[in-house]
Coordinates of C-alpha atoms and ligand atoms in Angstrom, one line a residue:
X158 CA 0.0 0.0 0.0
X159 CA 1.3 3.4 -0.9
X160 CA 2.2 5.7 2.0
X161 CA 2.7 8.9 0.0
X162 CA -0.9 9.0 -1.3
X163 CA -2.7 12.1 -0.3
X164 CA -5.5 11.8 2.2
X165 CA -8.4 13.9 3.2
X166 CA -7.5 16.0 6.3
X167 CA -10.6 14.8 8.2
X168 CA -13.7 12.6 7.9
X169 CA -15.8 15.8 7.6
X170 CA -13.7 16.8 4.6
X171 CA -14.4 13.5 2.9
X172 CA -18.1 13.8 3.6
X173 CA -18.3 17.3 2.1
X174 CA -16.3 16.3 -1.0
X175 CA -18.4 13.2 -1.5
X176 CA -21.6 15.2 -1.0
X177 CA -20.1 17.8 -3.4
X178 CA -19.7 15.0 -6.0
X179 CA -23.2 13.7 -5.4
X180 CA -25.0 17.0 -5.4
X181 CA -24.8 18.3 -8.9
X182 CA -26.8 19.1 -12.0
X183 CA -28.5 15.8 -11.3
X184 CA -30.2 17.3 -8.2
X185 CA -30.9 20.8 -9.4
X186 CA -31.4 20.4 -13.2
X187 CA -32.4 16.8 -13.7
X188 CA -34.4 15.7 -10.6
X189 CA -37.0 18.5 -10.7
X190 CA -37.8 18.0 -14.4
X191 CA -38.0 14.2 -14.3
X192 CA -40.1 14.4 -11.1
X193 CA -42.2 17.0 -12.9
X194 CA -42.7 14.8 -15.9
X195 CA -43.4 11.6 -13.8
X196 CA -46.0 12.6 -11.3
X197 CA -44.0 14.5 -8.6
X198 CA -44.5 12.7 -5.3
X199 CA -45.1 9.3 -6.9
X200 CA -41.7 9.5 -8.5
X201 CA -40.1 10.8 -5.3
X202 CA -41.4 7.9 -3.4
X203 CA -40.0 5.3 -5.8
X204 CA -36.7 7.2 -6.0
X205 CA -36.3 7.1 -2.2
X206 CA -36.9 3.4 -2.2
X207 CA -34.2 3.0 -4.9
X208 CA -31.8 5.1 -2.9
X209 CA -32.3 3.0 0.2
X210 CA -32.4 -0.4 -1.4
X211 CA -29.7 0.0 -4.0
X212 CA -28.0 3.3 -3.8
X213 CA -26.9 3.0 -0.2
X214 CA -25.4 -0.5 -0.4
X215 CA -23.6 0.3 -3.6
X216 CA -22.3 3.6 -2.2
X217 CA -20.9 1.7 0.8
X218 CA -19.2 -0.9 -1.5
X219 CA -17.7 1.7 -3.8
X220 CA -16.2 3.8 -1.0
X221 CA -15.0 0.6 0.6
X222 CA -13.2 -0.7 -2.5
X223 CA -11.4 2.6 -2.7
X224 CA -10.4 2.7 1.0
X225 CA -9.4 -0.9 1.1
X226 CA -7.1 -0.7 -1.9
X227 CA -6.1 3.0 -2.0
X228 CA -6.4 2.9 -5.7
X229 CA -8.3 4.2 -8.8
X230 CA -11.0 1.8 -10.2
X231 CA -8.7 -0.1 -12.5
X232 CA -6.0 -0.5 -9.8
X233 CA -8.6 -1.4 -7.1
X234 CA -9.9 -4.4 -9.0
X235 CA -6.3 -5.4 -10.0
X236 CA -5.4 -5.4 -6.3
X237 CA -8.3 -7.6 -5.2
X238 CA -8.4 -10.2 -7.9
X239 CA -6.2 -11.8 -10.4
X240 CA -9.0 -12.2 -12.9
X241 CA -8.2 -9.7 -15.7
X242 CA -11.9 -9.3 -16.5
X243 CA -12.4 -6.9 -13.5
X244 CA -9.7 -4.6 -14.6
X245 CA -11.8 -3.9 -17.7
X246 CA -14.8 -3.1 -15.5
X247 CA -12.6 -0.5 -13.8
X248 CA -11.6 0.8 -17.2
X249 CA -15.3 1.2 -18.0
X250 CA -15.4 3.7 -15.2
X251 CA -12.6 5.7 -16.8
X252 CA -14.5 5.6 -20.1
X253 CA -17.7 6.7 -18.3
X254 CA -15.8 9.6 -16.7
X255 CA -14.9 10.9 -20.2
X256 CA -18.4 10.4 -21.5
X257 CA -20.2 12.1 -18.6
X258 CA -17.9 15.1 -18.5
X259 CA -18.2 15.7 -22.2
X260 CA -21.9 16.7 -21.8
X261 CA -21.8 17.7 -18.2
X262 CA -19.2 20.3 -19.1
X263 CA -21.6 21.8 -21.7
X264 CA -24.5 22.1 -19.2
X265 CA -22.0 23.4 -16.6
X266 CA -21.0 26.0 -19.2
X267 CA -24.7 27.0 -19.7
X268 CA -25.0 27.4 -15.9
X269 CA -22.0 29.8 -15.8
X270 CA -23.4 31.6 -18.8
X271 CA -26.8 32.1 -17.2
X272 CA -25.1 33.3 -14.0
X273 CA -23.5 36.0 -16.0
X274 CA -26.7 36.8 -17.9
X275 CA -28.5 37.1 -14.5
X276 CA -25.7 39.4 -13.3
X277 CA -26.0 41.8 -16.2
X278 CA -29.8 41.9 -15.9
X279 CA -30.7 40.0 -19.1
X280 CA -33.6 38.2 -17.4
X281 CA -35.4 41.6 -16.9
X282 CA -35.4 42.3 -20.7
X283 CA -38.3 41.5 -23.0
X284 CA -36.5 38.4 -24.2
X285 CA -37.5 36.8 -20.8
X286 CA -41.1 37.9 -20.7
X287 CA -42.4 34.4 -21.0
X288 CA -40.9 30.9 -21.0
X289 CA -41.5 30.7 -24.7
X290 CA -39.4 33.8 -25.5
X291 CA -36.8 32.6 -22.9
X292 CA -36.6 29.3 -24.9
X293 CA -35.9 31.3 -28.1
X294 CA -33.2 33.2 -26.3
X295 CA -31.6 29.9 -25.1
X296 CA -31.8 28.5 -28.7
X297 CA -30.4 31.6 -30.2
X298 CA -27.4 31.6 -27.8
X299 CA -26.8 28.0 -28.5
X300 CA -26.9 28.5 -32.2
X301 CA -23.5 30.3 -31.8
X302 CA -20.8 27.6 -31.6
X303 CA -18.4 30.0 -30.0
X304 CA -20.8 30.8 -27.2
X305 CA -21.2 27.2 -26.2
X306 CA -17.6 26.3 -26.7
X307 CA -16.4 29.4 -24.8
X308 CA -18.5 28.6 -21.7
X309 CA -17.6 24.9 -21.9
X310 CA -13.9 26.0 -22.0
X311 CA -14.5 28.2 -19.0
X312 CA -16.2 25.4 -17.0
X313 CA -13.5 22.9 -17.8
X314 CA -10.7 25.4 -17.0
X315 CA -12.2 25.9 -13.5
X316 CA -12.3 22.1 -13.0
X317 CA -8.7 21.8 -14.1
X318 CA -7.5 24.6 -11.9
X319 CA -9.0 22.9 -8.8
X320 CA -7.6 19.5 -9.8
X321 CA -4.1 20.8 -10.4
X322 CA -3.9 21.8 -6.7
X323 CA -4.3 18.2 -5.6
X324 CA -6.6 16.4 -3.1
X325 CA -6.3 18.6 0.0
X326 CA -5.6 22.0 -1.5
X327 CA -7.9 21.4 -4.5
X328 CA -10.7 18.9 -4.2
X329 CA -11.1 19.3 -0.4
X330 CA -10.7 23.1 -0.2
X331 CA -13.1 23.7 -3.1
X332 CA -15.8 21.4 -1.5
X333 CA -15.3 22.9 1.9
X334 CA -15.7 26.4 0.6
X335 CA -18.4 25.8 -2.0
X336 CA -20.8 23.3 -0.3
X337 CA -21.8 25.6 2.6
X338 CA -22.5 28.4 0.1
X339 CA -24.6 26.0 -2.0
X340 CA -26.7 25.1 1.1
X341 CA -27.1 28.7 2.1
X342 CA -28.3 29.8 -1.3
X343 CA -30.6 26.9 -1.6
X344 CA -32.2 27.7 1.8
X345 CA -32.7 31.3 0.7
X346 CA -34.5 30.1 -2.5
X347 CA -36.6 27.6 -0.6
X348 CA -37.8 30.3 1.9
X349 CA -38.6 32.7 -0.9
X350 CA -40.5 30.0 -2.8
X351 CA -42.5 29.0 0.3
X352 CA -43.7 32.5 0.9
X353 CA -45.1 32.9 -2.6
X354 CA -48.9 32.8 -3.1
X355 CA -50.1 29.2 -3.9
X356 CA -46.7 27.8 -2.8
X357 CA -48.7 25.0 -1.2
X358 CA -49.6 23.7 -4.6
X359 CA -46.0 23.2 -5.5
X360 CA -45.3 21.6 -2.2
X361 CA -48.2 19.2 -2.5
X362 CA -47.1 18.3 -6.0
X363 CA -43.9 17.0 -4.5
X364 CA -45.4 15.4 -1.4
X365 CA -48.9 14.1 -2.2
X366 CA -48.4 11.1 -4.4
X367 CA -50.7 10.3 -7.3
X368 CA -50.2 6.5 -7.4
X369 CA -51.8 6.2 -10.8
X370 CA -48.6 7.8 -12.2
X371 CA -46.4 4.9 -11.2
X372 CA -45.6 2.4 -13.9
X373 CA -42.6 0.4 -15.0
X374 CA -41.0 3.4 -16.7
X375 CA -41.2 5.5 -13.5
X376 CA -39.4 2.7 -11.5
X377 CA -36.7 2.3 -14.1
X378 CA -36.2 6.0 -14.4
X379 CA -36.0 6.5 -10.7
X380 CA -33.4 3.7 -10.4
X381 CA -31.2 5.1 -13.2
X382 CA -31.4 8.5 -11.5
X383 CA -30.5 7.1 -8.1
X384 CA -27.2 6.0 -9.7
X385 CA -26.5 9.3 -11.4
X386 CA -27.3 11.4 -8.4
X387 CA -25.2 9.4 -6.0
X388 CA -22.2 9.4 -8.5
X389 CA -22.3 5.6 -8.6
X390 CA -21.2 3.1 -11.1
X391 CA -18.0 4.7 -12.5
X392 CA -15.6 4.8 -9.6
X393 CA -16.0 8.4 -8.5
X394 CA -16.9 7.4 -5.0
X395 CA -14.2 4.7 -5.2
X396 CA -11.6 7.2 -6.1
X397 CA -12.7 9.6 -3.3
X398 CA -12.7 6.6 -0.9
X399 CA -9.1 5.8 -1.9
X400 CA -8.1 9.1 -0.2
X401 CA -9.6 7.9 3.2
X402 CA -7.5 6.5 6.0
X403 CA -8.4 3.1 7.4
X404 CA -9.6 4.8 10.6
X405 CA -12.4 6.7 8.9
X406 CA -15.7 5.1 8.8
X407 CA -17.7 4.4 5.7
X408 CA -21.2 3.4 6.9
X409 CA -21.9 6.7 8.6
X410 CA -20.4 8.6 5.8
X411 CA -22.5 6.9 3.2
X412 CA -25.7 7.6 5.2
X413 CA -24.8 11.2 5.5
X414 CA -23.8 11.6 1.8
X415 CA -27.0 9.9 0.6
X416 CA -29.1 11.9 3.1
X417 CA -27.6 15.3 2.1
X418 CA -27.9 14.4 -1.6
X419 CA -31.6 13.5 -1.2
X420 CA -32.5 16.5 1.0
X421 CA -30.8 18.8 -1.5
X422 CA -32.7 17.3 -4.4
X423 CA -36.0 17.7 -2.5
X424 CA -35.2 21.3 -1.5
X425 CA -34.3 22.1 -5.1
X426 CA -37.7 20.6 -6.0
X427 CA -39.4 22.8 -3.4
X428 CA -37.6 25.9 -4.6
X429 CA -38.5 25.3 -8.2
X430 CA -42.0 24.0 -8.0
X431 CA -43.2 26.7 -5.6
X432 CA -42.2 29.3 -8.2
X433 CA -43.6 27.2 -11.1
X434 CA -47.0 26.6 -9.4
X435 CA -47.4 30.1 -8.0
X436 CA -47.1 31.4 -11.6
X437 CA -49.6 28.9 -12.9
X438 CA -47.0 27.1 -15.1
X439 CA -46.8 23.5 -16.2
X440 CA -44.3 21.4 -14.1
X441 CA -43.8 19.0 -17.0
X442 CA -41.6 21.4 -19.1
X443 CA -38.8 18.8 -19.4
X444 CA -35.1 19.5 -19.6
X445 CA -35.7 23.2 -20.3
X446 CA -37.4 23.7 -16.9
X447 CA -34.4 25.3 -15.4
X448 CA -33.2 27.3 -18.4
X449 CA -36.5 28.3 -20.1
X450 CA -39.2 28.3 -17.4
X451 CA -37.4 29.5 -14.3
X452 CA -35.6 32.7 -15.4
X453 CA -38.8 34.6 -16.5
X454 CA -40.7 33.4 -13.5
X455 CA -37.9 34.2 -11.1
X456 CA -37.3 37.6 -12.5
X457 CA -41.0 38.5 -12.1
X458 CA -40.7 38.2 -8.3
X459 CA -39.8 41.0 -6.0
X460 CA -36.1 40.8 -5.7
X461 CA -36.1 38.6 -8.7
X462 CA -32.8 39.9 -10.1
X463 CA -31.1 38.7 -7.0
X464 CA -32.9 35.3 -6.8
X465 CA -32.2 34.5 -10.5
X466 CA -28.5 35.2 -10.0
X467 CA -28.4 33.1 -6.8
X468 CA -30.2 30.2 -8.5
X469 CA -27.6 30.0 -11.4
X470 CA -24.7 30.5 -9.1
X471 CA -26.1 27.5 -7.1
X472 CA -26.3 25.5 -10.3
X473 CA -22.8 26.4 -11.3
X474 CA -21.3 25.5 -7.9
X475 CA -23.1 22.2 -7.9
X476 CA -21.8 21.4 -11.4
X477 CA -18.2 22.3 -10.5
X478 CA -18.0 20.2 -7.3
X479 CA -19.3 17.2 -9.3
X480 CA -17.2 18.0 -12.4
X481 CA -14.0 17.7 -10.3
X482 CA -15.0 14.3 -9.0
X483 CA -15.7 13.0 -12.5
X484 CA -12.3 14.0 -13.9
X485 CA -10.5 12.9 -10.8
X486 CA -11.3 9.2 -11.7
X487 CA -9.3 9.4 -14.9
X488 CA -6.6 11.5 -13.3
X489 CA -6.1 9.0 -10.4
X490 CA -5.9 6.2 -13.1
X491 CA -3.0 7.9 -14.9
X492 CA -1.2 8.8 -11.6
X493 CA -1.6 5.3 -10.1
X494 CA -1.3 3.0 -13.1
X495 CA 1.0 5.0 -15.4
X496 CA 3.0 6.9 -12.7
X497 CA 2.3 10.2 -14.3
X498 CA 2.7 13.4 -12.2
X499 CA -0.6 14.9 -11.1
X500 CA -0.1 17.9 -13.3
X501 CA 0.6 15.9 -16.4
X502 CA -2.4 13.6 -15.7
X503 CA -4.8 16.5 -15.2
X504 CA -3.6 18.3 -18.4
X505 CA -3.7 15.1 -20.6
X506 CA -7.1 14.0 -19.4
X507 CA -8.7 17.5 -19.5
X508 CA -7.4 17.9 -23.1
X509 CA -8.9 14.6 -24.1
X510 CA -12.2 15.5 -22.4
X511 CA -12.1 18.9 -24.1
X512 CA -11.8 17.2 -27.5
X513 CA -14.5 14.6 -26.8
X514 CA -16.8 17.4 -25.6
X515 CA -16.5 19.4 -28.8
X516 CA -19.1 17.4 -30.8
X517 CA -21.4 17.7 -27.7
X518 CA -21.0 21.5 -27.7
X519 CA -21.6 21.6 -31.5
X520 CA -24.8 19.5 -31.2
X521 CA -26.8 22.6 -30.8
X522 CA -25.4 24.4 -33.9
X523 CA -23.0 23.2 -36.5
X524 CA -23.7 19.5 -35.9
X525 CA -27.4 19.7 -35.0
X526 CA -28.4 17.9 -38.1
X527 CA -25.8 15.2 -37.5
X528 CA -28.0 12.7 -35.7
X529 CA -28.3 9.0 -35.2
X530 CA -31.7 7.4 -34.9
X531 CA -32.5 5.0 -32.1
X532 CA -35.9 3.9 -30.8
X533 CA -37.6 6.3 -33.2
X534 CA -35.7 9.3 -31.8
X535 CA -32.9 11.4 -33.4
X536 CA -29.9 11.5 -31.1
X537 CA -27.3 14.3 -31.4
X538 CA -23.8 13.7 -30.0
X539 CA -24.9 15.4 -26.8
X540 CA -27.9 13.1 -26.4
X541 CA -25.7 10.1 -27.1
X542 CA -23.2 11.0 -24.4
X543 CA -26.0 11.6 -21.9
X544 CA -27.8 8.4 -22.8
X545 CA -24.7 6.2 -23.0
X546 CA -23.4 7.4 -19.6
X547 CA -26.6 7.5 -17.6
X548 CA -28.4 4.6 -19.0
X549 CA -25.7 2.2 -20.0
X550 CA -22.3 2.8 -18.5
X551 CA -23.3 3.7 -14.9
X552 CA -25.9 0.9 -14.5
X553 CA -23.4 -1.5 -16.1
X554 CA -20.8 -0.4 -13.6
X555 CA -23.2 -0.7 -10.7
X556 CA -24.2 -4.2 -11.7
X557 CA -20.6 -5.4 -11.8
X558 CA -19.9 -3.7 -8.4
X559 CA -22.7 -5.6 -6.8
X560 CA -21.7 -8.9 -8.4
X561 CA -18.0 -8.3 -7.4
X562 CA -19.0 -7.5 -3.8
X563 CA -21.6 -10.3 -3.5
X564 CA -19.9 -13.1 -5.4
X565 CA -16.2 -12.4 -5.9
X566 CA -15.0 -10.6 -2.8
X567 CA -17.8 -12.1 -0.7
X568 CA -20.2 -10.5 1.7
X569 CA -18.3 -11.7 4.8
X570 CA -15.2 -10.0 3.6
X571 CA -17.2 -6.8 2.6
X572 CA -18.8 -6.6 6.1
X573 CA -15.5 -7.4 7.9
X574 CA -13.8 -4.5 6.0
X575 CA -16.7 -2.2 6.5
X576 CA -16.4 -2.6 10.2
X577 CA -12.8 -1.4 10.1
X578 CA -12.9 2.3 11.0
X579 CA -13.6 3.6 14.5
X580 CA -17.1 4.6 14.6
X581 CA -18.2 1.8 12.2
X582 CA -17.4 -0.7 14.8
X583 CA -18.8 1.4 17.7
X584 CA -22.1 2.2 16.1
X585 CA -22.5 -0.6 13.6
X586 CA -20.4 -3.5 14.9
X587 CA -22.3 -4.1 18.0
X588 CA -25.7 -3.1 16.7
X589 CA -26.4 -3.2 13.1
X590 CA -23.9 -5.5 11.4
X591 CA -23.6 -8.0 14.2
X592 CA -27.3 -8.2 14.1
X593 CA -27.8 -11.2 11.9
X594 CA -31.0 -9.9 10.4
X595 CA -29.2 -6.8 9.1
X596 CA -26.3 -8.8 7.7
X597 CA -28.7 -11.1 5.8
X598 CA -30.6 -8.1 4.5
X599 CA -27.4 -6.5 3.2
X600 CA -26.5 -9.9 1.7
X601 CA -29.8 -10.1 0.0
X602 CA -29.8 -6.6 -1.5
X603 CA -26.2 -6.8 -2.7
X604 CA -26.5 -10.3 -4.1
X605 CA -30.0 -10.4 -5.5
X606 CA -31.9 -7.1 -5.5
X607 CA -29.1 -4.9 -6.9
X608 CA -28.0 -7.0 -9.8
X609 CA -31.5 -8.0 -10.8
X610 CA -33.0 -4.5 -10.7
X611 CA -30.0 -3.0 -12.3
X612 CA -30.1 -5.5 -15.1
X613 CA -33.7 -4.7 -15.7
X614 CA -32.9 -1.0 -16.0
X615 CA -30.2 -1.8 -18.4
X616 CA -32.5 -3.9 -20.6
X617 CA -35.0 -1.2 -20.5
X618 CA -32.6 1.5 -21.4
X619 CA -31.4 -0.3 -24.5
X620 CA -35.1 -0.9 -25.4
X621 CA -35.3 -4.6 -24.8
X622 CA -38.2 -4.5 -22.3
Ligands
PFF190 N1 -23.9 13.1 -9.1 C1 -23.7 14.1 -10.1 C2 -25.0 14.8 -10.2 O1 -26.0 14.5 -9.6 O2 -25.0 15.8 -11.0 C3 -23.3 13.5 -11.4 C4 -22.2 12.5 -11.3 C5 -21.0 12.9 -10.7 C6 -22.3 11.3 -11.9 C7 -19.9 12.0 -10.6 C8 -21.3 10.4 -11.8 C9 -20.1 10.7 -11.2 F1 -19.2 9.8 -11.1

């Protein structure tokens, strides 16, 4: 085991960084619109079950694999088994990190761009009178390749600057500084949402389930999103876990990270739906909810200039703290496996992501007609990257993680390792894990529920069921 590997300076730092990875565009951009399209509370309910049954066990396992081996995903599997197959599963994570960042960085760029537009008061101009005109503004801006590429470059440069400083001075400091700001802004937005007229309609949309809305698709969507939102299936949590010391606990940290991530998604839902419902708008606006619907609604409020700016700043911060964790997977791979210096690894991987992301950025202008059809839909490069990562690579990675923990490493070994770390054994050793019922529950979810459900999602996402 390497001694010179950087480590988080405290358990709290790890929790903040892991929560920073989990809380991202998935919580603030994606969760509200997919909940909006799929029945609000009914979707939320299924999503919570997926987090508990599948997200939490896999989160524990990912962090554990990192902490136990102190390696990137490829190295972690290489350390634990001689079977070369698993090394390719780790490599899949490195590939997923490229694919996700290539579209994530474009949306991160939009968030930065809208923070700037909010700052210069664009949302108070006639272009933002209605969501329809705001949509035209968004499309017009995106039709300029230099605009999209410029903001994508800015986003990636911020990620690179943070990563160049290393684990403690970069990843840890950025999360410690940015996460409290994120929470603070979100709370301001929630309070302003709740005092709007008819805010209760937005709240009940999120909390009063309409069970008729639940169908196979809702379940599969919720499961896929549980993976994306907890940063699971591609080794991001494994890489962050590799910077933990053996004394740090994993079980408590996983609970906290999943809890923070879920609470933040729900709060973002409250902040957004109270505004949408109090203005009488449709919550099912889809991916444009945040960029088309919200700016005109927010800017109509008293103090709207300020709230719109805060909202896009929040979105940008969330995207940055997740973006750094995505790129860190490939950086750790080059540093551990190819013995590159951190600086060289960051610059090489960022340049590669930059190139891969260009077709995604051009999907809204020069390459918008360059589409591939699949399941009767036309997919641009951007859509392909999103689809491939969220619906194929992440669930695939999660499936193999569960199989590895349940059948290759073995549940006894997983539980024995999980109990290493001070408070794990104090809180969980004597109570939860030594309680046979819990261990058999853990065994059952990891060995059967996770692989079977994930496999179903996978079949669904490639259109086979
Ligand atoms: N969890 C992030 C979000 O919700 O936006 C996205 C993400 C980060 C996915 C890191 C995967 C990952 F490894």
